[in-house]
Structure formats: C-alpha cells, structure tokens
PDB file of C-alpha atoms in Angstrom:
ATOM      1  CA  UNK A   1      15.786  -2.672 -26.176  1.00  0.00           C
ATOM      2  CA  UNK A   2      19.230  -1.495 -27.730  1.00  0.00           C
ATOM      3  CA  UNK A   3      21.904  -0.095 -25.308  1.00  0.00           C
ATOM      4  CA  UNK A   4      21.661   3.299 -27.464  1.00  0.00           C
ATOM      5  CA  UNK A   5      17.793   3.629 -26.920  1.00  0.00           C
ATOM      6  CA  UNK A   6      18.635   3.039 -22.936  1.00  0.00           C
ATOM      7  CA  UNK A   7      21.402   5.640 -22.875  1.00  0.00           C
ATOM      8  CA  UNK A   8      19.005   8.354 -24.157  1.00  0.00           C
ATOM      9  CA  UNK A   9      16.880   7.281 -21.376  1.00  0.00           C
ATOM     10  CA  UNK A  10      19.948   8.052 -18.827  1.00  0.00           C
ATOM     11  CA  UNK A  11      21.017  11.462 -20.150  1.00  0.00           C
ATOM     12  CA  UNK A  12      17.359  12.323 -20.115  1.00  0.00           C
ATOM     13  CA  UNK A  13      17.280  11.116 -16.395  1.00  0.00           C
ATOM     14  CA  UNK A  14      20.922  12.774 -15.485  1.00  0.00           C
ATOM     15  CA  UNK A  15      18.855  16.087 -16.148  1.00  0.00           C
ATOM     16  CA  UNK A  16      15.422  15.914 -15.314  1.00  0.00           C
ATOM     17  CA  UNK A  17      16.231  13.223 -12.287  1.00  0.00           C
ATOM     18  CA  UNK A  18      13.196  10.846 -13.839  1.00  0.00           C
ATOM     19  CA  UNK A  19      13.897   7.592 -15.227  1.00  0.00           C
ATOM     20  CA  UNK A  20      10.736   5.841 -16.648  1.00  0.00           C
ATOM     21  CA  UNK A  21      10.921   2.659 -18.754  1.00  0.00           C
ATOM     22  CA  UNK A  22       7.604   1.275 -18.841  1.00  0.00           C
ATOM     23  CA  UNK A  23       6.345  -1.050 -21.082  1.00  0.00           C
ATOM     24  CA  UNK A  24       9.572  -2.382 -22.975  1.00  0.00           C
ATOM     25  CA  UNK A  25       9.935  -6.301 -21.334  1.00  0.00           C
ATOM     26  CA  UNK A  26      12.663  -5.795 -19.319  1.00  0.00           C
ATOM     27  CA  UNK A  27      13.968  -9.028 -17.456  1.00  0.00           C
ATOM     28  CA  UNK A  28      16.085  -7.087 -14.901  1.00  0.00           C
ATOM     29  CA  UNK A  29      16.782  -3.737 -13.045  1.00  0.00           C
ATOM     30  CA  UNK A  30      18.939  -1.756 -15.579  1.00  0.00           C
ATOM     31  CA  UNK A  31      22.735  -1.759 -13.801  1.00  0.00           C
ATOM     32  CA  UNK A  32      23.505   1.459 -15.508  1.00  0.00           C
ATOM     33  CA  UNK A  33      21.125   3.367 -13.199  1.00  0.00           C
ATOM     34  CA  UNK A  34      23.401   2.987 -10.506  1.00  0.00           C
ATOM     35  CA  UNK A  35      25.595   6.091 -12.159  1.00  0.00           C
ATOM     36  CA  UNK A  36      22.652   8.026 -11.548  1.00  0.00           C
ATOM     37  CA  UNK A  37      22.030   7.111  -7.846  1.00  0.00           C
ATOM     38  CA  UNK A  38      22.512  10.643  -6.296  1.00  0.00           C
ATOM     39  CA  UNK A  39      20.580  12.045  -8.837  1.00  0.00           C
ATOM     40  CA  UNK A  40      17.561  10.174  -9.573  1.00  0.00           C
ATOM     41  CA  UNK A  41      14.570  11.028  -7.442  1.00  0.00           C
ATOM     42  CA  UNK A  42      11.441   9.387  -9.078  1.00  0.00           C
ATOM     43  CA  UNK A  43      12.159   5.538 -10.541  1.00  0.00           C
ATOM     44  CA  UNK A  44       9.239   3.970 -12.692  1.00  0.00           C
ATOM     45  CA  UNK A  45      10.122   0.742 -14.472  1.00  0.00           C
ATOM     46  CA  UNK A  46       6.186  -0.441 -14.409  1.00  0.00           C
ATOM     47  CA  UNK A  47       5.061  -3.037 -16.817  1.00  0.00           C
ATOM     48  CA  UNK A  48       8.086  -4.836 -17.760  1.00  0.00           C
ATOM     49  CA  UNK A  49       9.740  -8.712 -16.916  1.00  0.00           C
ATOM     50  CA  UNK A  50      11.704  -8.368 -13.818  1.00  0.00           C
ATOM     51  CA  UNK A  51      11.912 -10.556 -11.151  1.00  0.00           C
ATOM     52  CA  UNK A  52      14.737  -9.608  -9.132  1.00  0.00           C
ATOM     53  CA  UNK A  53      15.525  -6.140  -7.570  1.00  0.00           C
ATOM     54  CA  UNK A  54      18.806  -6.108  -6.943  1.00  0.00           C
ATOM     55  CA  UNK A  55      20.805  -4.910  -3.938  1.00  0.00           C
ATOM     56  CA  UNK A  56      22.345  -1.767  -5.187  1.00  0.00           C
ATOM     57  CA  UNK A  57      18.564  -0.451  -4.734  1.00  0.00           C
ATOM     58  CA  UNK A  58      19.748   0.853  -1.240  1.00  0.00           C
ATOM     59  CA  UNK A  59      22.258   3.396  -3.699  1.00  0.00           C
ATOM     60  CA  UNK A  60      19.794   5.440  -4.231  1.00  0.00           C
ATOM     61  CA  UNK A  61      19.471   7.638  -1.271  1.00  0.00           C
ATOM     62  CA  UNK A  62      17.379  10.674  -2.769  1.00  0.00           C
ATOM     63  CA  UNK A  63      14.719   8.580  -4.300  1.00  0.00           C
ATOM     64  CA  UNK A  64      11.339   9.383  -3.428  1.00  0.00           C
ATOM     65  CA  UNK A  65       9.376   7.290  -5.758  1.00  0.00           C
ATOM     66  CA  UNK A  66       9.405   3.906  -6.832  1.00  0.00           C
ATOM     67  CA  UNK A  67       7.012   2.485  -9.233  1.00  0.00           C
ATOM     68  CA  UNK A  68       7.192  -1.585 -10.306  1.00  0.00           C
ATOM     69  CA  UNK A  69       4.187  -2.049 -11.223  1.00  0.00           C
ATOM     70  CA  UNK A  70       3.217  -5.192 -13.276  1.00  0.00           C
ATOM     71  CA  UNK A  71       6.733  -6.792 -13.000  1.00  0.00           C
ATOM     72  CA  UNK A  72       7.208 -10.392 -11.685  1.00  0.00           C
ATOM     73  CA  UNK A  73       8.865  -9.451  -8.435  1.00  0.00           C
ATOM     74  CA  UNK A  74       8.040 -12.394  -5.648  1.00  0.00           C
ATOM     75  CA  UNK A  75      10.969 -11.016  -2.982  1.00  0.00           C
ATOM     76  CA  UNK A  76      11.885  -7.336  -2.088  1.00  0.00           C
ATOM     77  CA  UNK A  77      15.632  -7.328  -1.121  1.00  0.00           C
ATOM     78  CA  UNK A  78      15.954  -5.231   2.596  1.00  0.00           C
ATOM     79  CA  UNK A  79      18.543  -3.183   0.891  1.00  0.00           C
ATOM     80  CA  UNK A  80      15.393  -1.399  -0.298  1.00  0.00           C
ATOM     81  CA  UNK A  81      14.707  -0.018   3.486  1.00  0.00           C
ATOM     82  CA  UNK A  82      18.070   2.274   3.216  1.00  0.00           C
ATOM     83  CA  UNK A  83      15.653   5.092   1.233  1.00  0.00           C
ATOM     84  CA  UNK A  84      15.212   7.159   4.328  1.00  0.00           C
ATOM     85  CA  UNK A  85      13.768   9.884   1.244  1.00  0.00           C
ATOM     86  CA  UNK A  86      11.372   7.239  -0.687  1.00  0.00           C
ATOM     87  CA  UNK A  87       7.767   8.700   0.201  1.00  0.00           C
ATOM     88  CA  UNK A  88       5.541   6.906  -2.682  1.00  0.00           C
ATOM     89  CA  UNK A  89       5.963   2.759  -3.730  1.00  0.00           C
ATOM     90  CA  UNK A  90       4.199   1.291  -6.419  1.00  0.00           C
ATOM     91  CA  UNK A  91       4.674  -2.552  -6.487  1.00  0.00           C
ATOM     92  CA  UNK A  92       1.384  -3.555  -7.424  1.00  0.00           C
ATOM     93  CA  UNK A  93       0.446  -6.361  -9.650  1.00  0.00           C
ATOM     94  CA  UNK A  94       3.137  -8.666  -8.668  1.00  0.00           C
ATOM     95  CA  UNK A  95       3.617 -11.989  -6.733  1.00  0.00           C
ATOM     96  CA  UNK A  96       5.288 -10.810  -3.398  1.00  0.00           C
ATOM     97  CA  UNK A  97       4.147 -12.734   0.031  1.00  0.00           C
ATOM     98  CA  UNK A  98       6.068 -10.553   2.583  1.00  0.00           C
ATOM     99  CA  UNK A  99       7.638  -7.513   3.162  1.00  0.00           C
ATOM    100  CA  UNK A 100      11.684  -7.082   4.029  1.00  0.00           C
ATOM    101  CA  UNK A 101      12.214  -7.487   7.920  1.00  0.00           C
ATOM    102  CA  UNK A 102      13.726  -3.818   8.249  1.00  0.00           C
ATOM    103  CA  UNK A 103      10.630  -2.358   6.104  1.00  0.00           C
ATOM    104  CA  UNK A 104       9.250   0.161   8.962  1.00  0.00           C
ATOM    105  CA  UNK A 105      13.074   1.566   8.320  1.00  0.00           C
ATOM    106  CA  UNK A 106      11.289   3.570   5.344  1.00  0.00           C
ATOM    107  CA  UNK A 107      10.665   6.517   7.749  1.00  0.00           C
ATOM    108  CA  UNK A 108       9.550   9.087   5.049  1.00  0.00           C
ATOM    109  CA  UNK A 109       6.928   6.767   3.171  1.00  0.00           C
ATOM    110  CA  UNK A 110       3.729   8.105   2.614  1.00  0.00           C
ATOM    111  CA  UNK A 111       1.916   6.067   0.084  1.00  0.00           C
ATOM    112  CA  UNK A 112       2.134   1.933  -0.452  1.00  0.00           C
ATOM    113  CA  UNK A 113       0.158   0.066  -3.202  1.00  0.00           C
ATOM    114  CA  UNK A 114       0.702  -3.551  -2.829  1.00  0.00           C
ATOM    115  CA  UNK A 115      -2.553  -4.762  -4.814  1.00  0.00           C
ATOM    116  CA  UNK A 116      -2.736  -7.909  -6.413  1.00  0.00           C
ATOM    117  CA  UNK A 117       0.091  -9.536  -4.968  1.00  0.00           C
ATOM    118  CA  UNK A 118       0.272 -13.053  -2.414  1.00  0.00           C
ATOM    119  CA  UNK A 119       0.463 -11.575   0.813  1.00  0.00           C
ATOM    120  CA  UNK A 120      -1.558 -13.406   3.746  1.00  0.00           C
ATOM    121  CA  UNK A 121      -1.651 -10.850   6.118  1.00  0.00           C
ATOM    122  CA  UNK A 122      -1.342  -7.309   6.832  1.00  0.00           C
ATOM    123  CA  UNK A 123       2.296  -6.940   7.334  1.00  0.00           C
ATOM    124  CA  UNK A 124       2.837  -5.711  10.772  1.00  0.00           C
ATOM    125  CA  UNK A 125       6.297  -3.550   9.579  1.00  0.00           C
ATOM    126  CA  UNK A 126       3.534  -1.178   8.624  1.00  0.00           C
ATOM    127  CA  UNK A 127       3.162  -0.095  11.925  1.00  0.00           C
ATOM    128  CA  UNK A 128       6.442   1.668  12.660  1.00  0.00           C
ATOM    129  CA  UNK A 129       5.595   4.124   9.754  1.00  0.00           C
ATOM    130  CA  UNK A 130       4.704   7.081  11.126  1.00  0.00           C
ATOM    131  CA  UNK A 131       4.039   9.264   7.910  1.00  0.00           C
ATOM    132  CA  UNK A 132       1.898   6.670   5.739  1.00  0.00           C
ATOM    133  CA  UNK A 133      -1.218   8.192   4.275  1.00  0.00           C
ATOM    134  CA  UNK A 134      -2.329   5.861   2.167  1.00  0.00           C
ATOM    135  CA  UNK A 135      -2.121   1.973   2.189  1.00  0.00           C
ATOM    136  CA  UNK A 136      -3.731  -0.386  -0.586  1.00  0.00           C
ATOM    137  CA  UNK A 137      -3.669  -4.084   0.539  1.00  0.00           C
ATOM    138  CA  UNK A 138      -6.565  -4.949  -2.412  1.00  0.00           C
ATOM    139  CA  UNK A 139      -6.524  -7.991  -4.468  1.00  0.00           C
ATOM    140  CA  UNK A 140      -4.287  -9.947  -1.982  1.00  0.00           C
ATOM    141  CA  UNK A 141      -4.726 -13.582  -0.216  1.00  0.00           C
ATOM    142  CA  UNK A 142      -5.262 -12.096   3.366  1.00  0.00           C
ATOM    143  CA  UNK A 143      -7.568 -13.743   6.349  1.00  0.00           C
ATOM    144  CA  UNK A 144      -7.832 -11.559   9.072  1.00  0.00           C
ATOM    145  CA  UNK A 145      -6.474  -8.004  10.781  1.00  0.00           C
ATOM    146  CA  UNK A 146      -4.136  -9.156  13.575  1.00  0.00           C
ATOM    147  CA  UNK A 147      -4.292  -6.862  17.034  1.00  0.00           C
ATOM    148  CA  UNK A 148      -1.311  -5.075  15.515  1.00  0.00           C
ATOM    149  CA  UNK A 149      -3.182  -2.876  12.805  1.00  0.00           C
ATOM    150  CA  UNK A 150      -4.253  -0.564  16.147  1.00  0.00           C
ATOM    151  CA  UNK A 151      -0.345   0.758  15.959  1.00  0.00           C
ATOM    152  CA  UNK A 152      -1.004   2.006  11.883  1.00  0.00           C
ATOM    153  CA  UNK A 153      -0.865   5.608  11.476  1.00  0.00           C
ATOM    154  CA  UNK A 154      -2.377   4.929   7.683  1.00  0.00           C
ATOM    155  CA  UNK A 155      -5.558   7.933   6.867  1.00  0.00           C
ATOM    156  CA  UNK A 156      -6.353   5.200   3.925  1.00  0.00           C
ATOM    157  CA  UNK A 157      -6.477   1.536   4.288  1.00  0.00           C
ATOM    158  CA  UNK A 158      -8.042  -0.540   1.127  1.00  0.00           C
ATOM    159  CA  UNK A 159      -8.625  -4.425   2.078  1.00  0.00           C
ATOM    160  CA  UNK A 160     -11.384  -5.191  -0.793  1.00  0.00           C
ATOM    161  CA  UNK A 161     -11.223  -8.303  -2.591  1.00  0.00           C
ATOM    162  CA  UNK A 162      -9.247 -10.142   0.123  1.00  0.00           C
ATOM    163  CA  UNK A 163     -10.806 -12.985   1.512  1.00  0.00           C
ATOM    164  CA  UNK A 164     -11.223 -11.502   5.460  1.00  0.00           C
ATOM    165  CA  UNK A 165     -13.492 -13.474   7.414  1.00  0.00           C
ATOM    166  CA  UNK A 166     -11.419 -11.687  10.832  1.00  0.00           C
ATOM    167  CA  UNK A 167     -10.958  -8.043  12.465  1.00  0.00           C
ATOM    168  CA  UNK A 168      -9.502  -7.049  15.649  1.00  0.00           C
ATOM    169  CA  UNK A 169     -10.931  -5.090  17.244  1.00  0.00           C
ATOM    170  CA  UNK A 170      -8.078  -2.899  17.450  1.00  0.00           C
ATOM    171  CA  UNK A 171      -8.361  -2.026  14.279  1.00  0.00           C
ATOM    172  CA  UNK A 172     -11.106   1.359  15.880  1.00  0.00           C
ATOM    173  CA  UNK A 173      -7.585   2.341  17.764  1.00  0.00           C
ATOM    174  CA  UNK A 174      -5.805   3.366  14.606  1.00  0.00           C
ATOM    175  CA  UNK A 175      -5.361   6.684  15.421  1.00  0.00           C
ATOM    176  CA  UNK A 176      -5.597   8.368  11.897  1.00  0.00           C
ATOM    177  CA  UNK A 177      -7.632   5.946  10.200  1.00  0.00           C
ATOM    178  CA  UNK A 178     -10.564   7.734   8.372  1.00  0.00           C
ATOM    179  CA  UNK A 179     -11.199   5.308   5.459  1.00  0.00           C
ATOM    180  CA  UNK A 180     -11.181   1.967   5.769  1.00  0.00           C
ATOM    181  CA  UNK A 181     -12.320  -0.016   2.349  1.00  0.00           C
ATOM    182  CA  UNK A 182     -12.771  -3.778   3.384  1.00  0.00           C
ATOM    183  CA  UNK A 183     -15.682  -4.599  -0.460  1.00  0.00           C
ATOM    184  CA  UNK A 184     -15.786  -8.026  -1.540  1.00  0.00           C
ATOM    185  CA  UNK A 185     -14.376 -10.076   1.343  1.00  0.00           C
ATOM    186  CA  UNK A 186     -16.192 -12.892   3.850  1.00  0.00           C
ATOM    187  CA  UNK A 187     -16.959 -11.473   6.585  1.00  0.00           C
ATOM    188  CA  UNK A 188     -20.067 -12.235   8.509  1.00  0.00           C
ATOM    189  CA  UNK A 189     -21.531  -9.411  10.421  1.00  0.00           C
ATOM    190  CA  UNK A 190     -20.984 -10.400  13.618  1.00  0.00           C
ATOM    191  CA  UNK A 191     -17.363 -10.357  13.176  1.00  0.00           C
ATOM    192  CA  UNK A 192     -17.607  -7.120  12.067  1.00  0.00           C
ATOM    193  CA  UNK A 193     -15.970  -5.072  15.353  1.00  0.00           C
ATOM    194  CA  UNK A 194     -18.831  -2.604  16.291  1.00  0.00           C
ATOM    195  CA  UNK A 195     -16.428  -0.012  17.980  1.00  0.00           C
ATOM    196  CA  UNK A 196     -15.427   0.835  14.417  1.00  0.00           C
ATOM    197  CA  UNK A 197     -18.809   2.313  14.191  1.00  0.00           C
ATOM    198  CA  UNK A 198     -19.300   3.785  17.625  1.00  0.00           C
ATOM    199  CA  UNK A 199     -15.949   4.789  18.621  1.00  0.00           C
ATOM    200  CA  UNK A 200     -13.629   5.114  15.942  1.00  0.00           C
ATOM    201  CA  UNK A 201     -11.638   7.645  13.937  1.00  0.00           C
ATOM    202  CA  UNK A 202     -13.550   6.415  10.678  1.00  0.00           C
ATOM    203  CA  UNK A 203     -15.510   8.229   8.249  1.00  0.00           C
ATOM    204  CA  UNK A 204     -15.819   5.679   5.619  1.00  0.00           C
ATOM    205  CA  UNK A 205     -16.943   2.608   5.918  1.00  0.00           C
ATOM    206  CA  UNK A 206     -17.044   0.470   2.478  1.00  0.00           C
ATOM    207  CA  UNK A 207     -18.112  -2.753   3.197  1.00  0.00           C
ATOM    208  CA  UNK A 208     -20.439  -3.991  -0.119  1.00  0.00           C
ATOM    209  CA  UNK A 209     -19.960  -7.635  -0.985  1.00  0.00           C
ATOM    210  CA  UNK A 210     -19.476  -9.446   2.090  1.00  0.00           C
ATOM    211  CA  UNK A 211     -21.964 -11.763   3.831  1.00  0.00           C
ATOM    212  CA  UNK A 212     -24.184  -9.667   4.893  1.00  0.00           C
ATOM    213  CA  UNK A 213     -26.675  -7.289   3.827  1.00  0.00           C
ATOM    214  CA  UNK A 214     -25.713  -3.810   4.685  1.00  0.00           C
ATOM    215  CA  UNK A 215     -29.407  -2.228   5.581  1.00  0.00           C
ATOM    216  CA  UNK A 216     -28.101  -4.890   8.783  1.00  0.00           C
ATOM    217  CA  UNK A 217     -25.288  -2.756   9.266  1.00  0.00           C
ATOM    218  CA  UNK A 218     -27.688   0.142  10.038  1.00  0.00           C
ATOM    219  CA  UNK A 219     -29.151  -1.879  12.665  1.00  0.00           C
ATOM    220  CA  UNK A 220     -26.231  -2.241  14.551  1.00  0.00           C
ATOM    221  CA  UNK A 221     -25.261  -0.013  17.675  1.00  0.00           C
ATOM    222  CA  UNK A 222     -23.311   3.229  16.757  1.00  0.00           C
ATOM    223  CA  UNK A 223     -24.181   3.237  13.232  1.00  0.00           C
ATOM    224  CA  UNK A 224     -25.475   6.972  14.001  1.00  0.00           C
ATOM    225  CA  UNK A 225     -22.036   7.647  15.511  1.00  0.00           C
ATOM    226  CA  UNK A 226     -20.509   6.401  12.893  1.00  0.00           C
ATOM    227  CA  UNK A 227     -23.341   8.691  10.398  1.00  0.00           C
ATOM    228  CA  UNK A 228     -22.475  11.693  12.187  1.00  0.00           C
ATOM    229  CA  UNK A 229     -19.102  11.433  11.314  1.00  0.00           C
ATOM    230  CA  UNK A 230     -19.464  10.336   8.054  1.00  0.00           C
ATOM    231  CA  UNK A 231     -21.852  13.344   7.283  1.00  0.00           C
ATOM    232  CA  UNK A 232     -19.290  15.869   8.998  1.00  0.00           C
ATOM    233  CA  UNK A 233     -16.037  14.736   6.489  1.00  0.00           C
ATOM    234  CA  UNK A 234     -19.175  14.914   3.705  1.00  0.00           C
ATOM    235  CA  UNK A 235     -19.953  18.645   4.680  1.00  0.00           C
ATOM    236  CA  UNK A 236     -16.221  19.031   5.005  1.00  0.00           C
ATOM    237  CA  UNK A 237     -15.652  18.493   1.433  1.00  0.00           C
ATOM    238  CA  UNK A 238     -18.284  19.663  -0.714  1.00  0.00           C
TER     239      UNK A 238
END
C-alpha cells in the first residue's frame, strides 16, 4: 500500500477519530498512527500480516476499540494495559498463548474476543475486570476452568470448541454469569458441576457436543432450577 493511499487514511482518521485498514497485508502496526494518538478512539487493522504490536500502543489513551482480527499476533506487549478508555478488543483469529501480566489494568473493558487463538487456559487477569460483559474464549486449546473463574464478573462466557474435560465448581459463583456456552468440548457428565444448574446465576446453558447425551442432563438434580430460570430470561425477552 503506497504512503499516499495511507495518508488519506490519516486525514480521514484526524477527523472522524476512526482508522480502519482492513484487508490490505500489512506486516506491521502503521508508525504514523502515533500522530493521531489523542485523537483516535476506534482502531481496526483486522485481516492484515502483522505480528508485532508495538509499544507505542500504550499512546493511545482515548481508544476505546481495538480490532486485530486475523493478523499473526503470537505476544500482546503490556504497554497495551495503559488504555484505561479501551472498552471493546477484537484479537481473534490469531496465535496468542497468554495474556500481558498487567491485563486486569484494562479497567473500562467490556467486551474480549480471543477465538481461535493458542491459549491453554482461561486467563485468570480476567478476573480483576470489573465491567466485562462479554468474553469469547472459542476455538482455543484450553483443558479445564481453574477455581479462579468464580472471581469473573463476565454476563457472557463462550468456551465451545475447546477441548474441556474440567470445571470448578466455582465457576456457579460468578456473580453475573447468565450465559455460559461450553458446545463441542470433552466433558463427561459427571464432571459437569451440578450447582451450575441448581444454584447458579445462569440462564443458558449450551452444552451440545460433548460426551454425553443431553436428555441426561435433564436427569440431573436442579435441572428444574436451572428451567425456571431459563424460562424467566425467555419471558423476559420476547
């Protein structure tokens, strides 16, 4: 892409405070965006070639959305976590294993997407986010929910097409947790925590494609528990 295409992109972004590049191969972060740090709020660079985000992603203080989808990325720098404004990130579809140590520093964050990227686990930095809505952990390599998932404040977490064979129990503490999306995975039914049913916050179950047959999961104490509350978010929004 030619320097003069790019600089159209910029004066379009100086104004409107969007920059979106999707789409064009780009190997790295543009540098130029930097001149735009205190204006740029939304940042979409999905589809391209880049494998390193570079440091001088903590610059840009007012962002509040970030969108990499599709890119190579394997390793988020922690500059990142300075975006006390970011509230949505995009970064699926690439080949990251963990998140930055200081990650629960991005206080304002509200929606995550890390499908179909390497992580193992469910990164417990998650927990210190108190505004997080909605958390999409689909299409990665994790095992099992450590204890810590009881401290997520997520309404939304997707797990399908993992390869979970584990649960704590802890996970029928999360406080906000409605939906919980765990299709496609190994889990047996007996590992299946039965608290989630009888005495947990959720409303949605999605459990297709495990190891079990789910007319089982009927049979299992507090499934009407769990119906009654499933029927009451129904009723809620129809």
């Amino acid at each position: 892409m030619g320097n003069s295409a790019l600089k159209a992109h910029l004066e379009t972004a100086q104004k409107t405070g969007v920059f979106q590049l999707t789409g064009k191969g780009l190997a790295e972060f543009p540098e130029d965006l930097q001149k735009l740090s205190s204006n740029l709020r939304t940042i979409d660079l999905s589809n391209n070639k880049i494998e390193l985000l570079p440091p001088l992603i903590g610059k840009f203080s007012f962002l509040k959305s970030l969108a990499l989808n599709n890119n190579k990325l394997t390793v988020l720098p922690e500059e990142l976590c300075k975006l006390k404004k970011l509230e949505t990130l995009h970064l699926n579809g690439n080949h990251l294993r963990q998140l930055p140590a200081a990650f629960g520093q991005l206080s304002a964050l509200k929606t995550l997407s890390l499908s179909g990227n390497q992580l193992r686990t469910v990164p417990t930095q998650l927990c210190g986010l108190r505004h997080l809505d909605v958390v999409d952990l689909s299409k990665n390599q994790i095992q099992n929910v450590p204890d810590t998932v009881g401290e997520l404040q997520a309404i939304e977490l997707n797990l399908n097409q993992n390869q979970i064979s584990q649960i704590s129990v802890q996970i029928s503490h999360c406080p906000r947790l409605k939906v919980l999306r765990l299709e496609e995975n190994c889990l047996e039914l007996s590992m299946l925590p039965q608290s989630i049913l009888s005495d947990s916050q959720i409303s949605l179950l999605a459990v297709e494609g495990n190891l079990f047959e789910i007319k089982k999961l009927r049979e299992l104490e507090g499934y009407d528990k769990y119906m009654e509350r499933f029927t009451a978010t129904k009723k809620k929004f129809a």
